[in-house]
Every structure is written in C-alpha cells, then in structure tokens.
Amino acid sequence: MPDSGPDPRVADLGFARLDVDRAARTGDPEVVYGAGKTPEQLVTILRTLHERHPDRAVLATRLSEEALATVPEALPEAVVDRVARAVTLGPLPAARGTVAILSAGTSDAPVAAEAALTIRVHGAGVDRIDDVGVAGLHRLLGVRDRLASADCLVVVAGMEGALPSVVGGLSGVPLVAVPTSVGYGASFGGVAALLGMLNSCAPGVTVVNIDNGYGAGVFAARVARNAAPRPDAS
Amino acid sequence: MPDSGPDPRVADLGFARLDVDRAARTGDPEVVYGAGKTPEQLVTILRTLHERHPDRAVLATRLSEEALATVPEALPEAVVDRVARAVTLGPLPAARGTVAILSAGTSDAPVAAEAALTIRVHGAGVDRIDDVGVAGLHRLLGVRDRLASADCLVVVAGMEGALPSVVGGLSGVPLVAVPTSVGYGASFGGVAALLGMLNSCAPGVTVVNIDNGYGAGVFAARVARNAAPRPDAS
Amino acid sequence: MPDSGPDPRVADLGFARLDVDRAARTGDPEVVYGAGKTPEQLVTILRTLHERHPDRAVLATRLSEEALATVPEALPEAVVDRVARAVTLGPLPAARGTVAILSAGTSDAPVAAEAALTIRVHGAGVDRIDDVGVAGLHRLLGVRDRLASADCLVVVAGMEGALPSVVGGLSGVPLVAVPTSVGYGASFGGVAALLGMLNSCAPGVTVVNIDNGYGAGVFAARVARNAAPRPDAS
Amino acid sequence: MPDSGPDPRVADLGFARLDVDRAARTGDPEVVYGAGKTPEQLVTILRTLHERHPDRAVLATRLSEEALATVPEALPEAVVDRVARAVTLGPLPAARGTVAILSAGTSDAPVAAEAALTIRVHGAGVDRIDDVGVAGLHRLLGVRDRLASADCLVVVAGMEGALPSVVGGLSGVPLVAVPTSVGYGASFGGVAALLGMLNSCAPGVTVVNIDNGYGAGVFAARVARNAAPRPDAS
Amino acid sequence: MPDSGPDPRVADLGFARLDVDRAARTGDPEVVYGAGKTPEQLVTILRTLHERHPDRAVLATRLSEEALATVPEALPEAVVDRVARAVTLGPLPAARGTVAILSAGTSDAPVAAEAALTIRVHGAGVDRIDDVGVAGLHRLLGVRDRLASADCLVVVAGMEGALPSVVGGLSGVPLVAVPTSVGYGASFGGVAALLGMLNSCAPGVTVVNIDNGYGAGVFAARVARNAAPRPDAS
Amino acid sequence: MPDSGPDPRVADLGFARLDVDRAARTGDPEVVYGAGKTPEQLVTILRTLHERHPDRAVLATRLSEEALATVPEALPEAVVDRVARAVTLGPLPAARGTVAILSAGTSDAPVAAEAALTIRVHGAGVDRIDDVGVAGLHRLLGVRDRLASADCLVVVAGMEGALPSVVGGLSGVPLVAVPTSVGYGASFGGVAALLGMLNSCAPGVTVVNIDNGYGAGVFAARVARNAAPRPDAS
Amino acid sequence: MPDSGPDPRVADLGFARLDVDRAARTGDPEVVYGAGKTPEQLVTILRTLHERHPDRAVLATRLSEEALATVPEALPEAVVDRVARAVTLGPLPAARGTVAILSAGTSDAPVAAEAALTIRVHGAGVDRIDDVGVAGLHRLLGVRDRLASADCLVVVAGMEGALPSVVGGLSGVPLVAVPTSVGYGASFGGVAALLGMLNSCAPGVTVVNIDNGYGAGVFAARVARNAAPRPDAS
Amino acid sequence: MPDSGPDPRVADLGFARLDVDRAARTGDPEVVYGAGKTPEQLVTILRTLHERHPDRAVLATRLSEEALATVPEALPEAVVDRVARAVTLGPLPAARGTVAILSAGTSDAPVAAEAALTIRVHGAGVDRIDDVGVAGLHRLLGVRDRLASADCLVVVAGMEGALPSVVGGLSGVPLVAVPTSVGYGASFGGVAALLGMLNSCAPGVTVVNIDNGYGAGVFAARVARNAAPRPDAS
C-alpha cells in the first residue's frame, strides 16, 4: 500500500506525530495540550519542540499534579505556573499590545491564569483585574480607565455569566467571554454561563468553550498584537 | 358508585368546575387562565365569579386576540389591558405596600405588564421602571432610591437574564426574577435567562417560570402587603 | 498602567479580595462560600470578617469534611452545624418574624438545615416541619396552623418536587421552593424537582437553584423580617 | 426475488397493510391511529375492520377536525366523541371491572376522554373524577372511597404532574400516570410532568408517553378486566 | 408555636420519622430505601419495623457493600440477596398470581433481581426469563407460553430498550417496562432506553424510572394479586 | 484584492455556485437539496446540471408543494415522485447490486421513498419491504430470505426505533438505520428513535440523521455497487 | 415616589426609551433590532436617531417582510438590503481595515449578508467569500491569499459547523465563527453547528449566537478598525 | 410452569447464557463485551467459545486494567492489545478487502485501535492513517491515494467531529464515522462530535455511537469483505 512519505512539517515521536508547521501557517508558538499525556511524553514533546525553536517559548497546558511535579525535575529551565496548571520552556516574547483579563470571582482564577500565560506566550501583554463580579458593581466601575486602555478584553465568569454583558455596555474594546464551570445545581458544569454569554444583550461579545482560557488567550493575543503599532513601523 | 355530592366550594359550569374557595384558603382574588378557553367560556366564568364577589376584582390573563375583542362587548364594565393581554372585572383593591417592577428591554413589556396588573388586583401598589438593561448601567444606577423604597422587587429580563444579579447586588429588598422568552438562537425560548437567574451570584434571588408575570405578581403582592403597616394597626 | 487604588470596601487577603461592604448595601451579614477553599483560607477569612464586625455572626457554608474538623480547632468560639455543613462565628441576631421550613423526606435534611441556619444568621426565626412528603398527606394536613402563623415558607423537596404545589394550595403565605438533588435515574440530579416547582399549579410559588438552601434562606429572612412589626415601632 | 406471499393476518389496502391478527395475539380490539391519515383512508380502514369483526367496536383516535366532520357522513352508524377526538364503529363490549380516571384540570380533558373511550372499547368500565388538582386537596380527599372501589387508576395531569404522587399515597390500587402537554415555559411540552411522574415518591406509579391517553387506557382495561370476577366463573 | 403532637401513624427514631401506616392505607408491606443510610440506621429501622409487624417481611433495598456485610451480623435472621443488593426480615407471604420478569442481558440482572424480590415481598409469585434480548429472537419466541400464563409482565432492558415493544406485540398481558442504565456514549445513563419504552409502538406498555426494579415490582405485584382468584373466594 | 479566478469545477449561477466536480471526486451523480429554493432556482439548477451531464440523472430532493407542481411544467421530461417529494431529470443508471429497504409503519413511507429513489439514481437496485414493525414479528420473520439476498439493508423506523436491532440480529448484511420524526410527546421529533438506533444491541448498525433517507441512500448504493460483481469483470 | 428625572442619554419615544449614549461609550453607531417592532415604530426610531446623528449611518436589522416594504416608503433615503433583511439610513463611514466573510453554503447567505452590512456600518471593509464548504476543499484552498490579507475573519456555517476548524488551521488571522440554523433533524436549529464551533480543534476560534451575523459583525469591525493604520497617524 | 428446554444455540454458564449461534445467523465471530464482567467470568467465556470454535478467533473488548493483566495468565495463548484494551484467542482469519481507519488526534487512538482489531477479527484488512485532524489539512491531503484504494473508511474524531465531512468530500468510498468522547466543556462527552457527524454536509456519511470502535469495525469489515473479489470466484 503506497505511503505519502515522511513529512518535514511533522515530527514523529512514535506515540504522536507533532504538527511543527503551525508557526509557519499561523504565526503562533507551539503548544502542548497536557491532558491524558504521561509526564514522560510531555518531557519528550517539550524537549523536541524546544530544540527546534530554542529562541521562543513552548507552552504546555492542563498538566496533572504528577506532571507539574515531574516536568521541572527533567527540564530544570522550565517555568511552572501552578494556578494555571501550565509550564513554559524558552524565553517569552516581548509584549506588543495589552489584553485586560477580568474575572468575576476567586474560583475563576485558574481559567484567568491560563488565559494570561497563553497571551504572554503569544506575544501580547496582560493587565489582570480580578474579583469584579456584577453583584458588587463599584469594583467594576472603578476600573473603567483600564478597560479603555486595553486592545482586547478577556472576561472570565461562572455561575450566570453576566459579567461580559455589563463590561460590554461600558466599553467598545473587542471582548472575548470565557464561561467557567464554577457553580452547582442548574449551572450544569458551565452551561448556564455559556448560554448567558451567547445571549448577551451587549453587542460584539464573542465566546469560547467552557474553561477554555487557552483558546481565549490565543485569540486575544492575535487581536492585541495586530492593534499595537508595529515596532518596525516607528 | 358513591359520589361525594355537590361541594359549596366549587361552582360547576358544565365545561369546568371552578374553585371558588381560594380566597378563603389563601386570601387572594379569583383569577382565570385564559389560554385555551373560548370567549364565551371566559365571559361565563368572569360573570359567575363577579356575581359571587361583586366587591372585588376578578382577573383573566393570557387572552387571545379574539377574546380581547369579544369580552368587553359582552361585559362592558370590564377593563382591558392590551399590553398585558388581560382583563379585570370589578373594583381594584386599595394598595398596601409597593412592588417595583424593573424590565430590561422593550420586548419584556408584556410580561412586566401582566405582573403589574396582577399585583394591583392582589392589593399592592406598583412602581414601573422600564428599559434598564445591564448594557446601559447608567439608567439602572439612576433609580437606586426607587429600589430602596420598595417592599419587593420584580425583575423581568430575557436574553442572558443578567439584570437580577446586578439589581440584587445593589439592594437587599426581596427580589423575584422573571425570565422571558425574548431572544433567539441559543436562548432556547427563555431557558438561557432562566438558568442565568437560577445561578445568580447575588444571594436571595428567587425565580418563577418563563414569562410567568402572573406568578411573580401573586408572590410579590403577598410580600409587599405583609411588609406594609396594617391600616387597622394605626 | 493606571490603577484604581485601594478600596475601603474591599479587604485584600492576597488569595481573595473580600467585599466587606455588602452589609451597607443590602443589610445582610457576611457569608463565605466554603466550596473550593482550604481550611487555612477559611480560617483567615472568618477571622478577618469577625474582627471587622465582632457584634454580629459570620456564616461559612458548604464546608468539606476537613474544614468541618479544622476550623473549630483554630477558632474555638466557632459553632459547627454538621448537618448543614456550616459554621458561624459571632452572636446570632435576635429573631424578627418566623420562617416555616418544610421538608419532604429525611434525605432533604442537609438543605433544610442550611436554610434554617442562614435564616437565623439573617435575623429571622425558624419553625422546622420535617418529613411531610405528599405520599403521606395526613402528616402535612396536621400542621396547617403552623403554616398559617409563619411570615414566609421555605419548602424543600427532591424527587418529583410536588410538595410546594400542595402547600401552596393550603396557604397564602409567601412560599419559596428549594429543589434538592435527592433521587436517581430520570431525576437528573434535581432537574425533575426543579421543573416541577417552576411549573407548579399553585400560584405564587418561587424557586431557587437545586440544593440552594442558602439562597432560599436569605430571601425568606428578608421577607419575614419586613413582615414582622418593627421593634422600634412599638 | 422471492416474496413471502399474501398473509391472511394482513389486509392490504394499497396505501397500508393492516395487521388484522392483533386480537388473536393479544385479545384486544382493532384501533386506528388517525394522525396523518386522510378522511378517505380512515373511512376505508374503519369499514374494512368493521366488516371483518361486525360484532365488536373498532376505534379511531387522533382525528383531525376535517375527519371528525367527514367520517360520520360516510359511516352514519359511527359514534363521534369530540372531546376525545375519536370515533367508534360497532357495539361496545360489556364492562368487566372499573377504571377510575382522575384529571387535574380542565385542560387535561381531551387526554382523559381518550383514555375513557379506549377503556370502554377494551371491555372495562369507567368512573370519571375531574378537576381534582393538588392545589385544592379537599376535592381529592372527598373521593377516597371511589379510589378504593376501582380496579385500576388512570391519573392525568400536566404542569408539574404532582397528582399521581398524592393519589399514590392515598391508595394501593394499581396506578397509571399520564403526563399532558398542558403548561408553558419550562414545562417543555409535558416533559416537566413526565419527569415528575417518573420520579414519584409514591411507590408503584407507572407512566406512559405525554398525552398518551390511548396507551394508558389499553393497559388499564387489561388490568381491570383481569381483576374482575369472570362472568362465567360465577 | 402550636405543635400537632405525637402521631401514632409515625415512629420517631430521632434520625427519621417512619410512616408505619402505609400498610393500612395501601395494603403493602414496609420498605426501606437504603441509599444514604448508615448500616446502624438500617439495623434500627429494620428491627423497629419487624417488631411492629413480626408476621410479615420487611424489605430494605439499594444497600451499600458495607451494609450488605454488616446488617446480617446484627440481624442474623435477615436474608440477603446480593444480586438485588437487598435484605428481607420476616416471613415472605404466600404467592397469589404470577409475574413473569424478562431481562434482555446479563447486565440487567441487578434490576431484575430487585423487581423479583419486591414482588415476592408484596405477595405475588415470580417466573424469571433472562437473556432474551431482541438481537437473538429465537430465545424469546421459545417462551411464548410462559408469557401467556403470567398475570403481569415486567420487562427489563438497557441500551435501546426495544424488548418491551417486541414482547408487547406477542402478548396482551399487562406489561411494565423498566429501563436500565446499562450502556455507554449516547445511552446517557438509561435515557435512550427510557425514551424507547415511552415511545413503544406496542400499545399498553407502561414505564417506570431508570433502574427502578422496586417500583415496577410493587405495581406488578398489585396487578397479579388482584388478577388471581381469591383463596377465600373458592 | 486578489481573486482566485473562475474555477472550471464550479458553475456560477449568480444566486449559487454549483460544485459540478463531485462526480469526478466521488463517482456520484449531482443532487440538489430543494428546501429553501424557489421553483425558478430549482429549474435553473436542474437544467444547468442536465445540460452538463445529459447522459445521467440529476436528483432534486425536499421539494415544496409549489415546486412539485411547477418544476414538471417547466421541465416536462422531469419525473416526479410525490411520496418522496423529489424529482429526477435524465436517464436512471442500470442497477448493480440490491439494497433492501425495510420500513416499520405507513408513516415512514416518505423517508423510505426518498432512500429508494436516491439508491436508484446512484446506480443500485431496490427491494422495498414495508410495514414490518416489531410489534408484529410474523411479518418480519416471513421475509428473512429477502434480507439474506440483499447487498445492503436500509431500515427506516420512528417511535422507539427498535426495528434495526431486531433485523440486525437476524442478518449479517451491512445495515444502515434511518430514524424518522414519526411520533409524539417524548419522541422529540425523532430523537428517541435516533438514540435507540445509536444504542442498538445488535453489532454493526450504523445511523444517519433523522429523516435522512437521502444520506442513507447514497451510502447504501455505494456499498451495494461495490459488493456486486463488476459487469466489466466477467 | 422620587424619580431620577429626564436623562439626556435617553430618548423617550413613549413605547421605548432609546439609549442614545452608546456611541459615546463604545464608539459604535446606533442599531435598531427590528424583530417585534411595528413598521411605524421602526420609522419613528430611525428618524429620531438620524436627526440626532445626520452624519453617520443608522442600521435596522431583522425586519419583517412588511417592514422591508413600508420603511422605504416613509423614509425614501433609506437603503434596503433584502438578503440581510436590513435597512440603513445616513452615509456609510469610510472603511478602515478589512474583514473577510466566508460562508459554507447558499443557505447561509442571509447571515453572511447581515454580518457584511453591520461591518460596513461599523467602519470596516468587507471581502465576501461564499460557497466554500468543507465538502469541496478545492474552493477553500484557492482563496488562502485572501484569508491572509484580512484583518479579521467571520466564518458562517450551518449543519456540522466544520468550516471554522479548517479555516483556523490555514490562517492565524483572528476568527469569529457564526453558527446558522441551516439543517434539519439532529441539527436542532443550529445547536449542532454551535457545539461544533465551540469545540473546534483549531485554537483561537471564538463564537457568537446562532444566526447572529450582527454580533459577529460588530466584533469583527472593531478588531479590523484597530488593526488598520490610523489615517491620522500617517 | 412449562419451560422451553435446553437450547443448543445457547451455552448456559450459570452467570450468563451465551448466544453461540450468531455465526450461523450473521457470519460473524463471537465477541465478548468485557465491561462489568470479572476476570474469572471472562476467562470462562473465552475458553468456552474457543473450545467450540478452535479454528477462528474470539474477541473480548472493553477490558479493565485487572482483566488485561489476569486473562493472559490464565490463557497464555491469548493476544493482548493494550491500546484497544482488548484480547483475542485463536487464529485471525485471512484478510479480504481493506478498511482505511483515519483518526484525528492522538487521544482518539484507543477507539481507532478497537476498530482495527475488530476488523481484523471479522476478516478484513486494515490501513491505519493517524493524526490527520482538519486543523492541519496537509497531512490529510497527502494520503488521498490511500483513501481511494480502500473498500471502506472508518473515520474517528472527537471535539467538533469535522474530519468525516472533509474526508467525505474527497472520496466516494463508503464512510463510517465514529465520534469519540475526547474534549471538555461543551463537548458533553462526545455529543458535539456525534451531532457534527450526523449533520455532515458530505453525503453518505453514517455514524455509530460515541467511542463505539467495535460497532464501526463490524460494519466496515462486512462492507470490505463483500466488496473484495471472492477468493473462490477467481
């Protein structure tokens, strides 16, 4: 049976065939989704990608407790973010543009942290604004100038997911909403927040999957980078 | 086969057996749910109830276009509320206590109107505050004193149903949320708003069925009446 | 990047920014949602809030087994309610008004207990009426006088959630229904009871989220306090 | 291609192949599901079945308005039940045993009527008990002796579907619950009632599909007939 | 606050108030739902009920592994059914009438066993017919005479839940279908089987909740007992 | 802005860009999905495709009543199948291999007819076996030889969707199941049948979307053509 | 009862209170959601907004057939877009930046058109790329250069909603996906496409509500405007 | 009570009655579903089936970790496939025809492996094509010749499930899609992928249950065997 031959855009590690061409197609760094992978597999993948691109950071997300403990032992130069449950290897890029990340409550911290690290790895800067849930509006109204000075907003909330609607009414900056699985009973693991955000009465709110801080971060970094003046344009 | 005999608490109209004992049990007036009833049936029921209790109002809700046109012809003393799609017959009671009704948008008007008329028929007063959706907070923040002076709040909203969470963070007055079927796509006929309200991050928010302005009105009137000083207590 | 500065209405503990202004806005005490917090975090939060308001109780709900054991060791003056899985710190307020809490079965006890403690902390009195499920009506019919003498009813039930409809037909006192996750198969973790209560044929029934004894308690206490004669009014 | 040849247990009408063997297998009469069939097709089917079995009734259910008007013109000896939207042709059998049919509200009448006619056609007797919804318990408590004297109960209810639980707690007679699509909002076309009945806290409640008065009737008639003393056994 | 006083129809054990009046109302024995109860509580309840009614069996269902091991140590005369995960205490009644229990596959055995034991405790006899799934029709067609000689059928099946439709086409005996949670993926814990049974094309199929062998057993035993000639009638 | 230029594989009609390359890629004829297209658009599309490929049939499915009447007037050589609500234009290919189409009831006829016409247009032969629902097994058992002689089976059923499980237990021929939207109440427009088929206990059953006779037909024709001996291979 | 007084940021038309302050807060033009409004109301709103801001376009979306015919008669200078079912009044702004709009099939045209018009009204340019569904990849691969030269992508698709995943793998430009309600059976009015897009395997895909071309357009225009070099910056 | 006697088509093991007649009816080998069975039961079943048919392979799927370790100890000649979590006993048949199995990502490997082993046991050959997800199209486009040379395609994908639509547009070979439970948040355990595949815009895609590699394998092997020239036909 004919085979299509080895593909230079793929790194075959035996247990996985890495797409190492994404940077060429999309301009983004390499990212490893850690769920379901053993610490050994993660170390191999991170090392392989780092060797191919030693000048830019590789990101691994959704690490297990075991992987968070093991990976830095095998790769001492790796940097661990315990709240985001993620690891980076290699130098972070300079930041172009700023993404403001708003979160509603303390329980939303892991998703906000994953978004923040993803944004930094993808080349934009971050302004964190935490604990500004809609049941205490004074906290949100006190940061309106920080909203206005951002190039993109990432708004993280669980429960009823109302925060993006309120923020979207205060600002015209592009806004990505991230529903989290925080809640109980009829929150259905984040579905209530997801539906709330999809039905926002504020126009121009877009949404990613439940707990998907990574996806929101990739998108927001792209928007912020493009909105910032090019360094070589000055 | 033995029968339980005619019951003085029931008026048998042939096509329906009316429970005319509710006032004795619960202190509330008689209400007719109009959906699925012919105009002729509605006229008969309204007339029967009015003759039994000529000194207090009877309410009919969810009337069809045909019934809204026909009932006043047969019962000229009936008062029609076209927005609420409802009719009353007999004098409205004096108002004890006040319920503030907030609505998010113009499309929520029919549900807010049904709640308002129900509250008046059940013996409390009403303060309507319309078009205070969360995407334009300044409108809501401008009415905080009206919230504080109410004995109960009814908050009507469709789409993401965020308004009760914001109001509940501004005020400690008992709050009943009413989701409406306003919206499209993933609003699922009001389910998104219902879930949002059930998962409100503001404590002390209770919820009724989608578009159920009547149920919210009954509840809020009971709360407001009890909270007001008894006229005979002075 | 400009910051909005330290806010006297917020206590920043590093891992969380406490909203210590809620009492001023809504008249309610401070409450800590314990799920997902470590015993150390809970002790710090409880102690901080208690120091700010030593004259009134602080409530912590949804404690883990570990927290239920650890918190009283660190805070010997804390009072533990094992059935409610909750802790209070500081003196309970005097009770104004009475909330009757009805529960359908033994399995509903934790939710009823959470509602009861919440009501006491929020300044109203409690009358517990347990094991009055609709499959044994004689037990419910025997307590009609207790229903009538309450200022608000909290009705807790799982499975088909029929109890609020029956109680709502017996009494005109404002009624808050709490669905519980008791059941199996097509109960879907409380959804069957939630839908049953939202569709109650008794008018004036309002509903909170599944297992949300806390939310029902906050609401009911507000209603009962307002319905009671003001002590300073005499 | 080989064919299985004409089958004496099947009557081929061109547009449908009737199973005329069911009586031999199950002891039940012939029934035609009218939805989606033209009046002409219904007349042909009813006439064919009647000619095969002139000594016992044929039943057609779920007739359209047009069919309810047309069929009796073509078949003058047919008997129309407008509430049940059904027609019978041929003599009803003598009744053995009794099924009590309880319904919660006026809107449940079509489903209760379909069940009643089905039971009579299948050879049992009927005791109708209408408008005994759980929000007015006194009506239900007044008919306990009629429940006790029945051989099977059919309980019809929409909205929250609580009636079977209450009835099942009052009586040990076999009980079939029928959810109806009466309701709005989060009743989801009868799903709330269906779930309520499946999760009934009263043991021994069985359920049929939403609005399926016919299915409940077939089942209840079989139970009642078997429970009655055989006429030839005396 | 007035109390309704001790009720002779209730046994108060401190942790629960037992309804010991059910036999008088419905003619059925006492049954304990074991899920969520400690072995100590179960022993106390079983002993109390047995002392009140030493002449008839008490049934406890849904026992944990721990309870299945502990209860017989404390109550040596108890009889354990490991497949049904249930225990009986006291003599089983004589059997009147017969219920045939059909199950589709080996994985349905626990639900079928719970139904069988329930039927025996409630005074009817049992004929077990296992492993007759519809993908091997010859096994089912071989037992048609056993179907015909039963007074009621209980049909247990998971996955697509097709067995009741096929059995219902072969027999006119009253049929109760029990969906089980056997399956994976889009079976959604038994919902696929539940929907299949509710939509059965065979008339006269009734359904109970997922895995509810107990409920089906109570119902079927009532039907079978009533269908059998009374022993004292001969 | 650069454009990719006119593509010979696409026919641009102004209101649509037809993919006229599918035959080259997949070997299948051109098919037009008629829902939402005006009769004029359908005539234009059919004529365009027919002119490109006059030697083979073009198929249009899901036609409205208006289109079924109008298209043959504009294209007299078109052949209308009223049951399938479809039209063909051009000569049908010779049949290679045979697909047996089984349907459960009369109401499934439109879906079975759409599958049958699709199969013929895609070059395979059809054997129709109607009204073989599982509640009357004798009809199905009488056609086992026709099942065995087919190269592929298409099994069409609504309600509980049990027919594929029974057929799949009788035969090892590849089987495609088509759920139909026939049913009411908890059939949810075909979802019950869809879930039943996805969870079939017979191995080797595959499923298409609800009412998707066309998709099943395309698949089955491909299987049957490949299974038949090539005419040019002899 | 105290009122908050007339608010200059609100235009009170009697039947609605317009938020005319949005431009100040968010920089976006005024938009009227036409669903549920009478043609007369639409004319009044459009005229009012146009008089306040004669130098920039006002947009009305989701117009009924009646409104599409009536509005231009009353406002002859209005421009109608029949495919988008929308109307503009006033001059369109100059375009800064470009949004490429991709659609999968002909049926997605109304949603794509609504997005396109919204983008133009909000100050960005549009490049339409239609009929590039994933079942004919050659059409999509032929426009890769147009993807690369855009500042933001809007990808519109119904059915399985796969197009955004494929496009997101080809390009690193920020991508907003719009699910449409095109489909039948288990597409559930666009839910299948919505879930597909939320679960896209391509990182950086964000989603709006079903058929919400307007929301996607607002967001994409903001992104594109910010990404383009400021005209005053040269 | 009459019994139908021992059936030679059934092997009664006490804990289960094996259908050992399937090969005669459907031509397929014996397969054991391992979930929920103890290692001892599995060994007994495998040994029994192997003794009856020593010349062909028996397959056991869905084995627990414990069973994967225990079975080979008791049956040393058994062959373990750890990725597929399956075991075979006895010689694999010669391969007739080829099934190409495509998988989207590394996490889909267990389902693809189960399909591959099932196909081999059922007598067809396998061509594995892994890691060809739609977000990196170049990998898929490079294997078009392998698609064309297969007799059937099995396409395995989680997340949005888009791969079958893209493959179905590239090839006319019969295609069976397998959704996997890979994903998080709104993937709902594979429901998003399942819906995506059911709504595929490529015609002729059929679907099996979530993670059902076994069912897809049985079906595909039947198709491939029939499509291949019979060895005895040459």
PDB file of C-alpha atoms in Angstrom, chain B residues 20-31 53 56-57 93 96 118-124 214 218 221-222 225-226, chain C residues 144 168-174 203:
ATOM      1  CA  VAL B  20     -64.400  29.483  44.406  1.00  0.00           C
ATOM      2  CA  ASP B  21     -62.864  28.774  47.790  1.00  0.00           C
ATOM      3  CA  ARG B  22     -59.343  30.016  47.124  1.00  0.00           C
ATOM      4  CA  ALA B  23     -59.922  33.391  48.730  1.00  0.00           C
ATOM      5  CA  ALA B  24     -60.905  31.675  51.982  1.00  0.00           C
ATOM      6  CA  ARG B  25     -57.803  29.494  51.927  1.00  0.00           C
ATOM      7  CA  THR B  26     -55.186  31.944  50.678  1.00  0.00           C
ATOM      8  CA  GLY B  27     -56.660  35.459  50.839  1.00  0.00           C
ATOM      9  CA  ASP B  28     -56.196  36.004  47.101  1.00  0.00           C
ATOM     10  CA  PRO B  29     -58.769  37.042  44.467  1.00  0.00           C
ATOM     11  CA  GLU B  30     -60.131  34.774  41.739  1.00  0.00           C
ATOM     12  CA  VAL B  31     -58.032  34.525  38.557  1.00  0.00           C
ATOM     13  CA  HIS B  53     -67.784  38.573  44.768  1.00  0.00           C
ATOM     14  CA  ARG B  56     -63.537  42.818  44.453  1.00  0.00           C
ATOM     15  CA  ALA B  57     -61.807  42.443  41.081  1.00  0.00           C
ATOM     16  CA  PRO B  93     -58.468  46.989  45.964  1.00  0.00           C
ATOM     17  CA  ARG B  96     -50.841  48.276  50.623  1.00  0.00           C
ATOM     18  CA  THR B 118     -51.665  41.031  38.934  1.00  0.00           C
ATOM     19  CA  ILE B 119     -50.043  42.968  41.773  1.00  0.00           C
ATOM     20  CA  ARG B 120     -52.727  45.652  41.695  1.00  0.00           C
ATOM     21  CA  VAL B 121     -55.506  43.044  41.678  1.00  0.00           C
ATOM     22  CA  HIS B 122     -53.845  41.319  44.642  1.00  0.00           C
ATOM     23  CA  GLY B 123     -53.813  44.524  46.698  1.00  0.00           C
ATOM     24  CA  ALA B 124     -50.352  46.066  46.434  1.00  0.00           C
ATOM     25  CA  TYR B 214     -48.704  36.374  36.919  1.00  0.00           C
ATOM     26  CA  VAL B 218     -49.044  36.981  43.182  1.00  0.00           C
ATOM     27  CA  ALA B 221     -48.065  41.295  46.255  1.00  0.00           C
ATOM     28  CA  ARG B 222     -48.217  38.917  49.216  1.00  0.00           C
ATOM     29  CA  ARG B 225     -48.862  43.590  51.646  1.00  0.00           C
ATOM     30  CA  ASN B 226     -47.340  41.854  54.649  1.00  0.00           C
TER      31      ASN B 226
ATOM     32  CA  ARG C 144     -51.868  23.713  58.797  1.00  0.00           C
ATOM     33  CA  GLY C 168     -49.287  26.430  48.037  1.00  0.00           C
ATOM     34  CA  GLY C 169     -52.860  25.238  47.717  1.00  0.00           C
ATOM     35  CA  LEU C 170     -53.274  25.171  51.500  1.00  0.00           C
ATOM     36  CA  SER C 171     -51.832  28.580  52.354  1.00  0.00           C
ATOM     37  CA  GLY C 172     -51.424  32.137  51.054  1.00  0.00           C
ATOM     38  CA  VAL C 173     -48.149  32.785  52.893  1.00  0.00           C
ATOM     39  CA  PRO C 174     -45.258  33.673  50.511  1.00  0.00           C
ATOM     40  CA  PRO C 203     -49.847  30.447  42.089  1.00  0.00           C
TER      41      PRO C 203
END
